[in-house]
Amino acid sequence: MLRTAAAVVAGKTARALARRRGGGSAFPGLVAERIQPRILRRSLSGVHGGIVVVSGTNGKTTTTKMLVAVLRAHGRSVFTNPTGSNFTRGVLSEMLPQLPLSGRLVSDMVVVELDEAHAMRFIDEVPPTHALLLNVARDQLDRFAEIDHTAALLARLGAASTEGVVANADDPFIARAADAVDVPVHWFGLDALIADRLPELTEHDARFDDEPLTREYGPGDARLRPVDERVFDIVFDDVTVGPVTLRQRGLAAMINATAATTTARMLLGEAFDAATAATALAAVQPPFGRGEVIMVDGQPLELVLVKNPAGFGVALSTYGTTPVATMIAINDNDADGRDVSWLYDVSFASLRERGVAVTSGVRAYDMALRLHYDDVHTGRVVPDLDTALDAFTAGHPDEPKRIFCTYTAMMALRRTLAARHGLAQFGEDGPQ
Amino acid sequence: MSTEVLEPAGPSKGIITLVHLYPREMSIYGDRGNTHALASRIRRHGYTAEVVLHDPGDDLRHDAHLFMGGGGQDSGQARVEADLEAVGPTLQAMAADGVPMLVICGMYQLFGNSFHTVTGQVLPGLGVLDVTTRGNDRRMIGPVCLETEYGRVVGYENHSGSTVLGEGQQPFGRVLSGHGNNGEDGLEGARTLNVIGTYLHGPLLPANPMVSDALIAVAAERATGRPFEPEPMSDPLADEARERQVRRLIGHR
């Protein structure tokens, strides 16, 4: 016990210090873990309403946020890792300020987003009650090496879950993984009416199992049925959640909401209320960099995070329809993925008509070269992000703007925008 | 199989047939970018590009002038094995006849003599390149810069196979930064006649257009029976992208 208390205190201290220095979100967790290696397991031992791990290639942050919002709307206290810091020590660091000296988190439920590799570390320490498996696509192959490997990690996460799994019926990798687990599985997916829109969500040509999956939807399974481009229903066999209008645009956000709602219902059981869920979903703000809008000199500027071919493809089809001035910022730091070859698996043809005003980031020239091969004109190539941002905003003062950016480019751009335009702090949504 | 014909802006100097081997199964690291770069450059040089996507089970185009093959996962390699065995002799004969080919990562390994897995299995290759690959626990990952006969070449490698050249086998280049074939002998890739095997994706060709031109020159000659008639062109974006990578990786040496 004393050891746990010491770990909690040391972790809290490290967090306060790290905060003052600005940064280091994994460090406090590391400090606490050094003193009490089992601290994560111990801290979650008092949580009885469910420990949920959300994983998959795309949509983790958005889906986690939606799931937490729906659960909280039902009166549950939920601990989550809201910063997009999807690694185990980040979870611990985030938890430290809330931990009493006993080291036991006081919360009904825990919902954490973890990337596939960190989910493995988490399940080694704490068996989750539930796993939400979103999708598998090529992402950071320099880290995970192969999609098959990524899929195997998610299968392990599903297999480690003690009470239930929620799985994407339209993703063959996920469906195979979920079919193999022993616990109950609930499915989410596109309604048969819009099955033809599946390519908007997945990177089709990376797959071999092209046979459309037909799955009988049973009790507790949910289908996404759009009403129009903004409004949709989440349809269970006995109840419909909706019509819902999200603050985020696009089919990807809708399917994330469907995944979150399916999971919430599995967790809440009889207590689940469709109207409460619909209201909660409609109020969720886009996580930063996922279609977040910042007003710059009276015009909206959208930051859109792009990490992999499927995500960039979805982003272009979601946001590409409205004409705006476009900038693309590509870095190749560790957090971005060091290999930029994936840019050649994205079609940029939808940008051909208007061109791209500025490319920026460490790989600004590689991006401009990529666009050149798709006959998309690039106005300027400015590797320095701040200089590029200035050139971009100054060059397009009277129209809406959009920046597609990799993770570290987004963080840097957002820092600059925050300094100039007073944004919410990182990892926070501002006053709620 | 699907075929697309891309005409040049002006009158065509001839038709160059480019075959991309197994674009679905063996294209994990932006390999389509290489085909895209070749086709686009063929057109800019004033030739017609006929781009053929060869899938398992298709008849191989015996009259092709240029081949491109990329990298895949183990599951992708397993899916092309039978077809590669069937078309193997034709590819061997065409390679020996001087047909230019660019094979990357997984296809580079399959164009070698054999692949020895970690578990001791020996998988035979086409033997076009005198190289032998062994499975490895260690993955060799990261940006690469090479000195080659075409100049400095940049790309990105991600392979666990460790490849060793046979006696007298020429490499594609010497490693200035990165791991190369095996992380030990400072050599990268292999070249025999006009077949280039390499671990560099990136994809390789967009940022290294001099390699494209070397392949296209041979293909154009085979297609038309006349010497390659290139159009003068500048590549400011490719040059800048490449030179920035060179500077990052090896400084100003």
XYZ file of C-alpha atoms in Angstrom:
685
model
C 0.000 0.000 0.000
C 2.737 2.397 0.992
C 4.504 1.642 -2.230
C 1.390 2.548 -4.220
C 0.945 5.775 -2.277
C 4.581 6.668 -2.934
C 4.113 5.927 -6.626
C 1.001 8.103 -6.772
C 2.734 11.006 -5.048
C 5.850 10.730 -7.218
C 3.714 10.534 -10.335
C 1.647 13.557 -9.344
C 4.816 15.518 -8.636
C 6.348 14.530 -11.948
C 3.159 15.551 -13.696
C 3.131 18.962 -12.058
C 6.756 19.487 -13.038
C 6.211 18.231 -16.571
C 3.187 20.507 -16.967
C 5.191 23.507 -15.836
C 7.816 22.688 -18.448
C 5.062 22.114 -20.975
C 4.952 18.631 -22.308
C 6.088 15.106 -21.485
C 2.751 13.358 -21.192
C 4.279 9.883 -20.769
C 6.846 10.871 -18.162
C 4.706 11.031 -14.983
C 3.322 7.574 -15.762
C 6.855 6.297 -16.125
C 7.843 7.727 -12.749
C 4.864 6.132 -10.995
C 5.451 2.831 -12.775
C 9.075 2.713 -11.623
C 8.012 2.785 -8.003
C 4.963 0.538 -8.347
C 5.103 -1.537 -11.544
C 1.568 -2.812 -10.988
C 0.101 0.630 -10.548
C -2.098 0.517 -13.630
C -3.703 -2.778 -12.595
C -4.151 -1.573 -9.036
C -5.598 1.767 -10.062
C -8.277 0.113 -12.184
C -9.142 -2.593 -9.667
C -11.997 -0.547 -8.220
C -13.704 0.095 -11.558
C -16.734 -2.172 -11.839
C -18.843 -0.735 -14.660
C -16.524 -1.736 -17.482
C -12.999 -1.203 -18.798
C -13.186 -0.570 -22.519
C -10.284 -0.421 -24.976
C -11.019 1.297 -28.297
C -8.576 0.349 -31.022
C -8.141 0.200 -34.786
C -6.384 2.258 -37.428
C -8.752 5.152 -37.982
C -11.337 6.941 -35.843
C -10.122 5.988 -32.349
C -10.102 9.501 -30.942
C -13.473 10.526 -32.365
C -15.173 7.264 -31.391
C -13.762 7.316 -27.860
C -15.012 10.843 -27.391
C -18.476 9.918 -28.594
C -18.653 6.793 -26.434
C -17.609 8.715 -23.333
C -20.174 11.431 -24.083
C -23.002 8.886 -24.406
C -22.001 7.075 -21.199
C -21.698 10.317 -19.242
C -25.089 11.447 -20.557
C -26.454 8.314 -18.917
C -25.056 9.490 -15.587
C -21.969 7.290 -15.492
C -18.637 8.656 -14.327
C -16.060 7.754 -16.949
C -12.303 8.025 -16.948
C -10.758 8.425 -20.399
C -7.554 9.549 -22.077
C -8.793 12.557 -23.998
C -5.552 13.858 -25.436
C -5.153 11.354 -28.210
C -2.185 10.120 -26.145
C -2.994 6.569 -27.079
C -0.295 4.745 -25.157
C -0.322 3.029 -21.787
C 1.866 5.443 -19.839
C -0.121 8.332 -21.260
C -3.230 6.758 -19.767
C -1.528 6.478 -16.407
C -0.222 10.047 -16.564
C -3.710 11.296 -17.307
C -5.102 9.322 -14.391
C -2.618 10.542 -11.773
C -4.319 13.810 -10.802
C -7.530 11.888 -10.071
C -5.903 9.105 -8.054
C -6.285 9.063 -4.284
C -3.305 7.735 -2.314
C -4.910 4.296 -2.195
C -4.133 4.304 -5.908
C -7.644 3.138 -6.762
C -9.442 5.186 -9.357
C -12.945 6.172 -8.307
C -14.954 5.910 -11.492
C -17.822 3.810 -12.840
C -16.159 3.085 -16.142
C -12.911 3.449 -18.044
C -12.777 4.030 -21.801
C -9.337 4.344 -23.329
C -8.170 4.601 -26.917
C -4.975 2.695 -27.543
C -3.139 1.997 -30.745
C -2.713 -1.668 -31.559
C 0.758 -2.026 -30.085
C -0.028 -0.195 -26.848
C -3.263 -2.131 -26.490
C -1.047 -5.231 -26.123
C 0.867 -3.649 -23.249
C -2.385 -2.627 -21.644
C -3.956 -6.107 -21.815
C -0.788 -7.629 -20.362
C -1.434 -5.484 -17.309
C -5.221 -5.196 -17.190
C -7.731 -7.468 -18.945
C -10.390 -5.172 -20.444
C -14.020 -6.116 -20.030
C -14.817 -4.897 -23.526
C -12.967 -4.111 -26.740
C -14.251 -1.926 -29.577
C -12.498 -2.955 -32.797
C -12.865 -0.279 -35.469
C -10.905 -1.129 -38.616
C -7.544 -2.175 -40.006
C -5.769 -0.191 -42.685
C -2.239 0.552 -43.667
C -0.809 2.963 -41.157
C 2.723 3.535 -40.034
C 4.033 0.413 -41.713
C 7.457 1.484 -40.549
C 6.232 0.655 -37.045
C 3.859 -2.228 -37.513
C 5.474 -3.683 -40.627
C 2.412 -5.424 -42.008
C -1.353 -5.089 -42.003
C -1.652 -8.788 -41.237
C 0.394 -8.143 -38.107
C -1.846 -5.217 -37.094
C -4.903 -7.393 -37.602
C -3.366 -10.110 -35.417
C -2.817 -7.587 -32.610
C -6.468 -6.546 -32.726
C -7.513 -10.193 -32.669
C -5.489 -10.596 -29.463
C -7.197 -7.566 -27.962
C -10.599 -9.066 -28.775
C -9.572 -12.429 -27.343
C -8.372 -10.806 -24.102
C -11.710 -9.090 -23.429
C -13.602 -10.754 -20.608
C -17.199 -9.708 -21.246
C -17.806 -8.551 -24.783
C -16.516 -7.261 -28.102
C -17.988 -4.691 -30.446
C -16.778 -5.149 -33.997
C -17.005 -3.606 -37.458
C -19.059 -5.992 -39.581
C -17.786 -4.412 -42.812
C -14.085 -4.904 -42.155
C -12.972 -8.437 -43.065
C -9.921 -8.340 -40.755
C -12.006 -7.208 -37.792
C -14.843 -9.590 -38.594
C -12.462 -12.553 -38.664
C -10.941 -11.494 -35.348
C -14.314 -11.040 -33.685
C -15.733 -14.286 -35.034
C -12.979 -16.082 -33.135
C -13.686 -14.720 -29.636
C -15.565 -16.613 -26.904
C -17.424 -13.647 -25.419
C -20.608 -12.102 -26.920
C -20.002 -9.912 -29.981
C -22.132 -7.015 -31.136
C -21.683 -5.704 -34.650
C -21.940 -2.312 -36.264
C -21.840 -1.503 -39.955
C -23.417 0.202 -42.910
C -27.040 -0.470 -43.683
C -27.480 -2.588 -46.813
C -29.042 0.455 -48.509
C -25.680 2.246 -48.517
C -23.347 -0.750 -48.804
C -22.017 0.794 -52.025
C -20.483 3.628 -49.990
C -18.101 1.290 -48.179
C -15.136 2.363 -50.363
C -15.439 5.829 -48.791
C -14.430 4.249 -45.485
C -11.869 1.643 -46.422
C -8.873 1.446 -48.614
C -10.301 -1.159 -50.875
C -7.399 -2.156 -53.022
C -5.297 -3.241 -50.055
C -7.676 -6.120 -49.470
C -8.158 -9.458 -51.064
C -11.450 -10.572 -49.601
C -13.557 -8.591 -51.952
C -16.649 -10.696 -51.481
C -19.094 -8.441 -49.653
C -19.687 -9.753 -46.180
C -23.277 -10.561 -45.434
C -24.021 -10.756 -41.790
C -27.365 -11.174 -40.098
C -27.853 -8.342 -37.658
C -29.254 -9.548 -34.329
C -30.310 -7.922 -31.062
C -27.754 -5.368 -29.903
C -26.250 -4.932 -33.381
C -26.581 -1.557 -35.090
C -26.636 -0.337 -38.646
C -25.893 3.146 -39.931
C -28.667 4.509 -42.119
C -28.042 8.053 -43.407
C -31.049 10.281 -44.000
C -29.016 12.806 -45.990
C -25.444 14.106 -46.049
C -25.634 15.396 -42.474
C -28.444 13.476 -40.774
C -28.543 9.767 -39.945
C -30.195 7.046 -37.878
C -28.517 4.291 -35.882
C -30.854 1.355 -36.287
C -31.086 -1.521 -33.781
C -33.617 -4.306 -34.269
C -35.869 -2.878 -31.569
C -35.012 0.803 -31.339
C -33.623 3.625 -33.490
C -31.206 6.266 -32.251
C -31.799 9.412 -34.252
C -32.183 11.347 -36.317
C -28.712 12.547 -35.292
C -26.797 15.491 -36.735
C -23.142 15.531 -35.716
C -20.902 18.559 -35.505
C -18.354 16.653 -37.559
C -18.979 15.994 -41.224
C -18.769 12.843 -43.249
C -19.611 9.173 -43.357
C -16.567 8.257 -41.238
C -17.890 10.297 -38.298
C -21.309 8.679 -38.716
C -19.901 5.161 -38.575
C -17.820 6.168 -35.531
C -21.043 7.316 -33.856
C -22.647 3.982 -34.749
C -19.702 2.104 -33.216
C -19.825 4.226 -30.056
C -23.581 3.772 -29.671
C -23.394 -0.013 -30.141
C -20.726 -0.162 -27.437
C -22.626 2.130 -25.081
C -25.705 -0.048 -25.370
C -23.685 -3.181 -24.669
C -22.222 -1.554 -21.560
C -25.418 0.039 -20.270
C -27.854 -2.757 -21.054
C -31.380 -1.904 -19.899
C -30.278 1.556 -18.802
C -29.530 2.590 -22.407
C -31.833 5.324 -23.651
C -31.991 6.170 -27.347
C -32.986 9.815 -26.926
C -30.223 10.430 -24.376
C -27.679 8.881 -26.746
C -28.852 10.965 -29.712
C -28.668 14.201 -27.721
C -25.206 13.350 -26.410
C -23.826 12.541 -29.874
C -25.139 15.780 -31.336
C -23.226 17.780 -28.729
C -19.812 16.185 -29.245
C -17.214 18.660 -30.514
C -14.786 17.367 -33.141
C -11.482 16.425 -31.492
C -8.720 18.815 -32.418
C -7.381 18.269 -35.865
C -10.315 16.112 -36.902
C -12.181 18.716 -38.832
C -11.737 21.297 -36.116
C -12.632 24.784 -37.319
C -10.677 27.838 -36.231
C -11.781 31.343 -37.173
C -8.889 33.253 -38.714
C -9.602 36.876 -39.626
C -13.283 36.140 -39.981
C -12.860 33.087 -42.218
C -13.018 29.447 -41.135
C -9.799 27.431 -41.263
C -10.200 23.671 -40.938
C -7.415 21.433 -39.644
C -7.687 17.889 -40.952
C -5.322 15.244 -39.615
C -4.105 12.719 -42.202
C -2.122 9.661 -41.191
C -2.558 6.941 -43.781
C -3.977 6.298 -47.267
C -7.438 5.291 -46.056
C -7.674 8.318 -43.779
C -6.448 10.771 -46.413
C -8.849 9.269 -48.954
C -11.756 9.622 -46.534
C -10.678 13.176 -45.686
C -10.531 14.188 -49.361
C -13.962 12.722 -50.099
C -15.471 14.185 -46.911
C -14.042 17.646 -47.201
C -13.148 17.811 -50.880
C -16.596 18.709 -52.146
C -16.752 22.314 -50.955
C -14.309 24.599 -52.756
C -11.782 26.079 -50.339
C -8.147 27.129 -50.415
C -5.983 24.111 -49.577
C -2.642 23.649 -47.856
C -0.970 20.280 -47.193
C 1.702 19.895 -44.499
C 3.676 16.637 -44.367
C 6.250 15.855 -41.695
C 8.046 12.530 -41.327
C 8.885 12.463 -37.628
C 8.298 9.275 -35.632
C 4.775 10.284 -34.664
C 3.899 10.938 -38.319
C 5.361 7.729 -39.672
C 8.801 8.184 -41.194
C 7.904 6.596 -44.505
C 5.986 8.930 -46.824
C 5.514 6.429 -49.659
C 1.862 6.040 -48.675
C 1.136 9.403 -50.297
C 1.353 7.529 -53.603
C -1.591 5.341 -52.553
C -3.869 8.363 -52.289
C -5.537 9.921 -55.338
C -5.360 13.707 -55.287
C -7.407 14.126 -58.478
C -10.205 15.865 -56.547
C -7.834 18.774 -55.886
C -6.943 19.190 -59.570
C -9.447 21.888 -60.384
C -8.423 24.364 -57.691
C -4.881 23.200 -57.063
C -3.072 23.357 -53.740
C -1.998 26.805 -52.550
C 0.927 25.727 -50.363
C 2.725 22.518 -49.443
C 4.738 22.586 -46.232
C 6.531 20.498 -43.618
C 9.769 18.541 -43.739
C 8.568 16.711 -46.855
C 7.011 19.746 -48.555
C 8.840 19.051 -51.824
C 7.903 15.377 -51.812
C 4.268 16.401 -51.384
C 4.466 18.900 -54.248
C 6.115 16.204 -56.380
C 3.307 13.792 -55.493
C 0.706 16.382 -56.533
C 2.623 17.039 -59.746
C 2.232 13.363 -60.687
C -1.547 13.729 -60.278
C -1.493 16.937 -62.364
C -2.414 19.028 -59.340
C -0.793 22.449 -59.368
C 1.066 23.607 -56.242
C 1.256 27.387 -55.782
C 4.186 27.510 -53.360
C 6.439 25.065 -51.572
C 7.381 26.404 -48.121
C 8.919 23.793 -45.785
C 8.800 26.024 -42.683
C 5.327 25.593 -41.189
C 4.870 29.045 -39.678
C 6.069 30.792 -42.812
C 3.776 28.581 -44.880
C 0.813 29.321 -42.602
C 1.415 33.052 -42.939
C 1.712 32.820 -46.714
C -1.428 30.688 -46.872
C -3.626 32.921 -44.706
C -2.297 36.131 -46.295
C -2.797 34.764 -49.801
C -6.425 33.757 -49.206
C -7.883 36.370 -46.838
C -11.458 36.225 -48.093
C -12.250 32.532 -48.384
C -12.540 29.415 -46.248
C -9.306 27.489 -45.845
C -8.362 23.891 -45.135
C -5.062 22.365 -44.052
C -4.462 18.631 -44.391
C -1.594 17.790 -42.059
C 0.284 14.926 -40.447
C 0.367 14.672 -36.669
C 3.454 16.689 -35.717
C 2.707 19.254 -38.421
C -0.761 19.642 -36.948
C 0.599 20.044 -33.430
C 3.015 22.752 -34.601
C 0.407 24.574 -36.685
C -2.104 24.408 -33.883
C 0.416 25.851 -31.447
C 0.953 28.801 -33.765
C -2.764 29.246 -34.362
C -3.375 29.036 -30.615
C -0.838 31.779 -29.943
C -2.338 34.029 -32.593
C -6.018 33.255 -32.308
C -6.514 32.059 -28.723
C -7.519 28.427 -29.076
C -8.338 25.873 -26.438
C -5.332 24.182 -24.847
C -3.991 20.965 -26.233
C -5.959 17.931 -25.331
C -8.731 19.974 -23.869
C -11.932 21.143 -25.357
C -11.959 24.447 -23.582
C -14.655 25.351 -21.080
C -17.513 22.859 -21.159
C -5.664 -7.914 -66.469
C -6.473 -4.320 -67.244
C -4.795 -2.098 -69.779
C -4.716 1.657 -70.035
C -3.262 3.599 -72.948
C -1.849 7.046 -72.197
C -1.000 9.212 -75.197
C 1.649 11.928 -75.178
C 0.623 15.559 -75.677
C 2.108 15.673 -79.219
C 2.611 13.035 -81.919
C 3.723 9.691 -80.506
C 7.228 8.355 -81.099
C 6.012 4.812 -80.446
C 4.187 2.620 -77.956
C 6.011 1.419 -74.829
C 4.254 -1.425 -73.034
C 4.777 -1.334 -69.282
C 3.635 -4.286 -67.151
C 3.019 -3.854 -63.424
C 3.244 -7.327 -61.875
C 0.618 -8.114 -59.221
C -0.537 -4.567 -58.389
C -3.071 -5.866 -55.856
C -0.966 -8.382 -53.999
C 2.431 -6.739 -54.243
C 1.970 -2.992 -53.822
C 2.163 -2.206 -50.179
C 4.545 0.728 -50.052
C 3.232 3.068 -52.693
C 4.535 0.826 -55.454
C 1.895 2.130 -57.844
C 3.788 5.395 -57.622
C 6.626 3.807 -59.583
C 4.322 2.707 -62.374
C 2.647 6.089 -62.318
C 6.041 7.807 -62.535
C 7.183 5.607 -65.437
C 3.958 6.090 -67.400
C 3.961 9.823 -66.863
C 7.591 10.127 -67.897
C 7.126 7.924 -70.971
C 4.430 10.358 -72.113
C 6.535 13.414 -71.358
C 9.284 11.932 -73.512
C 6.766 11.803 -76.365
C 5.903 8.097 -76.346
C 2.597 6.341 -75.790
C 2.465 4.428 -72.512
C 0.445 1.220 -72.533
C 0.117 0.276 -68.857
C -0.804 -3.349 -68.210
C -1.793 -4.551 -64.741
C -0.883 -8.230 -64.514
C -2.931 -10.226 -61.989
C -2.396 -13.870 -61.010
C -3.780 -16.130 -63.750
C -3.421 -13.581 -66.572
C -1.438 -14.360 -69.711
C 1.896 -12.614 -69.452
C 2.505 -9.997 -72.126
C 5.469 -11.531 -73.982
C 5.811 -8.356 -76.041
C 6.198 -6.006 -73.048
C 9.121 -3.563 -73.019
C 9.312 -2.791 -69.320
C 8.304 -4.544 -66.050
C 7.686 -3.215 -62.553
C 7.062 -5.318 -59.445
C 6.687 -4.211 -55.851
C 6.641 -5.358 -52.263
C 3.956 -7.292 -50.449
C 3.148 -8.901 -47.171
C 3.797 -12.587 -46.677
C 0.130 -13.232 -47.433
C 0.464 -11.292 -50.714
C 3.566 -13.251 -51.733
C 1.728 -16.494 -51.073
C -1.030 -15.370 -53.413
C 1.307 -14.786 -56.371
C 3.579 -17.818 -55.961
C 1.737 -20.130 -58.347
C 1.448 -17.507 -61.074
C 5.069 -16.494 -60.706
C 6.074 -20.095 -61.146
C 4.019 -20.257 -64.340
C 5.325 -17.026 -65.885
C 8.808 -17.423 -64.371
C 10.527 -18.987 -67.401
C 9.202 -16.223 -69.676
C 10.404 -13.526 -67.284
C 13.807 -15.236 -67.022
C 14.141 -15.352 -70.815
C 13.039 -11.751 -71.237
C 15.441 -10.578 -68.508
C 18.294 -12.451 -70.204
C 17.319 -10.784 -73.474
C 17.774 -7.366 -71.869
C 14.211 -6.312 -71.073
C 14.364 -3.637 -68.369
C 12.713 -4.546 -65.077
C 12.488 -2.836 -61.715
C 11.707 -5.171 -58.829
C 11.373 -3.888 -55.295
C 11.437 -5.472 -51.851
C 9.337 -8.664 -52.024
C 9.668 -8.990 -55.792
C 13.416 -8.352 -55.521
C 13.633 -11.313 -53.151
C 11.509 -13.459 -55.489
C 13.798 -12.543 -58.420
C 16.772 -13.944 -56.461
C 17.965 -17.549 -56.135
C 16.138 -18.428 -52.958
C 14.611 -17.241 -49.723
C 15.455 -19.072 -46.483
C 12.795 -18.539 -43.837
C 13.497 -18.261 -40.117
C 12.001 -21.728 -39.677
C 14.451 -23.273 -42.128
C 12.231 -23.547 -45.194
C 13.907 -22.825 -48.536
C 11.704 -21.109 -51.115
C 13.169 -21.082 -54.622
C 13.232 -17.805 -56.574
C 13.424 -17.037 -60.298
C 17.200 -16.740 -60.198
C 17.257 -13.662 -62.434
C 19.486 -11.952 -59.878
C 22.273 -13.876 -58.146
C 21.180 -13.052 -54.620
C 20.132 -15.134 -51.619
C 17.854 -13.873 -48.878
C 17.484 -15.110 -45.341
C 14.651 -14.308 -42.993
C 15.716 -12.302 -40.007
C 14.394 -11.364 -36.611
C 15.628 -7.842 -37.073
C 13.743 -5.537 -39.416
C 15.770 -3.027 -41.369
C 13.714 0.122 -41.498
C 14.445 3.724 -42.346
C 15.392 6.279 -44.956
C 18.222 5.360 -47.322
C 20.687 7.224 -49.485
C 22.771 5.374 -52.086
C 25.577 6.160 -54.496
C 24.658 4.496 -57.784
C 25.775 4.602 -61.397
C 22.743 6.863 -61.939
C 23.812 9.320 -59.241
C 22.658 9.639 -55.660
C 19.384 7.862 -55.029
C 17.068 8.282 -52.038
C 14.269 6.060 -50.759
C 12.938 4.193 -47.766
C 13.571 0.574 -46.794
C 11.482 -1.744 -44.630
C 12.483 -5.408 -44.793
C 13.342 -8.250 -42.495
C 14.966 -10.322 -45.231
C 18.737 -10.082 -45.253
C 20.123 -10.394 -48.784
C 23.619 -11.363 -49.872
C 24.970 -11.002 -53.418
C 26.584 -13.939 -55.182
C 30.164 -13.799 -56.438
C 30.391 -11.193 -59.176
C 26.799 -9.955 -58.800
C 26.692 -6.179 -59.175
C 24.802 -4.210 -56.542
C 22.338 -1.444 -57.427
C 24.282 0.957 -55.242
C 26.544 1.537 -52.274
C 24.928 2.602 -49.008
C 25.731 6.153 -47.873
C 23.017 6.054 -45.205
C 20.725 3.208 -44.154
C 21.011 -0.588 -43.943
C 20.962 -1.822 -47.544
C 20.851 -5.517 -48.429
C 21.918 -6.833 -45.049
C 23.195 -3.989 -42.888
C 26.754 -5.297 -43.090
C 28.470 -5.160 -46.454
C 27.392 -1.633 -47.427
C 25.741 -2.829 -50.619
C 22.172 -2.267 -51.718
C 20.101 -4.064 -54.330
C 21.389 -5.877 -57.382
C 21.643 -5.184 -61.104
C 22.007 -7.697 -63.920
C 21.725 -6.451 -67.508
C 18.721 -4.131 -67.285
C 17.083 -5.709 -64.264
C 17.319 -3.653 -61.082
C 16.376 -5.211 -57.763
C 16.267 -3.004 -54.667
C 14.720 -2.636 -51.222
C 14.132 1.063 -51.804
C 10.544 2.077 -52.057
C 9.625 5.635 -51.293
C 8.420 5.082 -54.047
C 11.805 4.989 -55.734
C 11.165 6.568 -59.118
C 9.300 9.866 -58.553
C 12.192 11.396 -56.598
C 14.884 9.670 -58.706
C 13.824 10.359 -62.303
C 17.299 9.494 -63.665
C 16.545 5.857 -62.803
C 13.234 6.129 -64.682
C 15.033 7.508 -67.710
C 17.606 4.713 -67.662
C 14.815 2.112 -67.739
C 12.739 4.006 -70.307
C 15.740 4.483 -72.631
C 16.159 0.724 -73.000
C 12.410 0.146 -73.253
C 12.047 2.825 -75.960
C 14.815 1.289 -78.021
C 13.227 -2.156 -77.765
C 9.805 -0.742 -78.591
C 10.787 1.285 -81.647
C 14.033 -0.266 -82.895
C 15.486 3.238 -82.834
C 17.687 4.868 -80.205
C 15.832 6.578 -77.363
C 14.725 10.074 -78.396
C 14.310 11.881 -75.077
C 12.662 15.256 -74.645
C 14.714 17.735 -72.678
C 13.069 18.212 -69.303
C 13.802 19.644 -65.915
C 12.669 18.143 -62.616
C 12.939 20.942 -60.075
C 10.561 19.348 -57.540
C 12.133 15.895 -57.749
C 15.635 17.370 -57.567
C 14.792 19.492 -54.543
C 12.971 16.634 -52.769
C 15.912 14.302 -53.399
C 18.670 16.762 -52.535
C 16.959 17.710 -49.287
C 16.841 14.042 -48.303
C 20.507 13.611 -49.263
C 21.454 16.589 -47.086
C 19.402 15.304 -44.164
C 20.891 11.842 -44.383
C 24.542 12.456 -45.211
C 25.087 16.205 -44.875
C 27.195 17.922 -47.527
C 29.663 15.128 -48.209
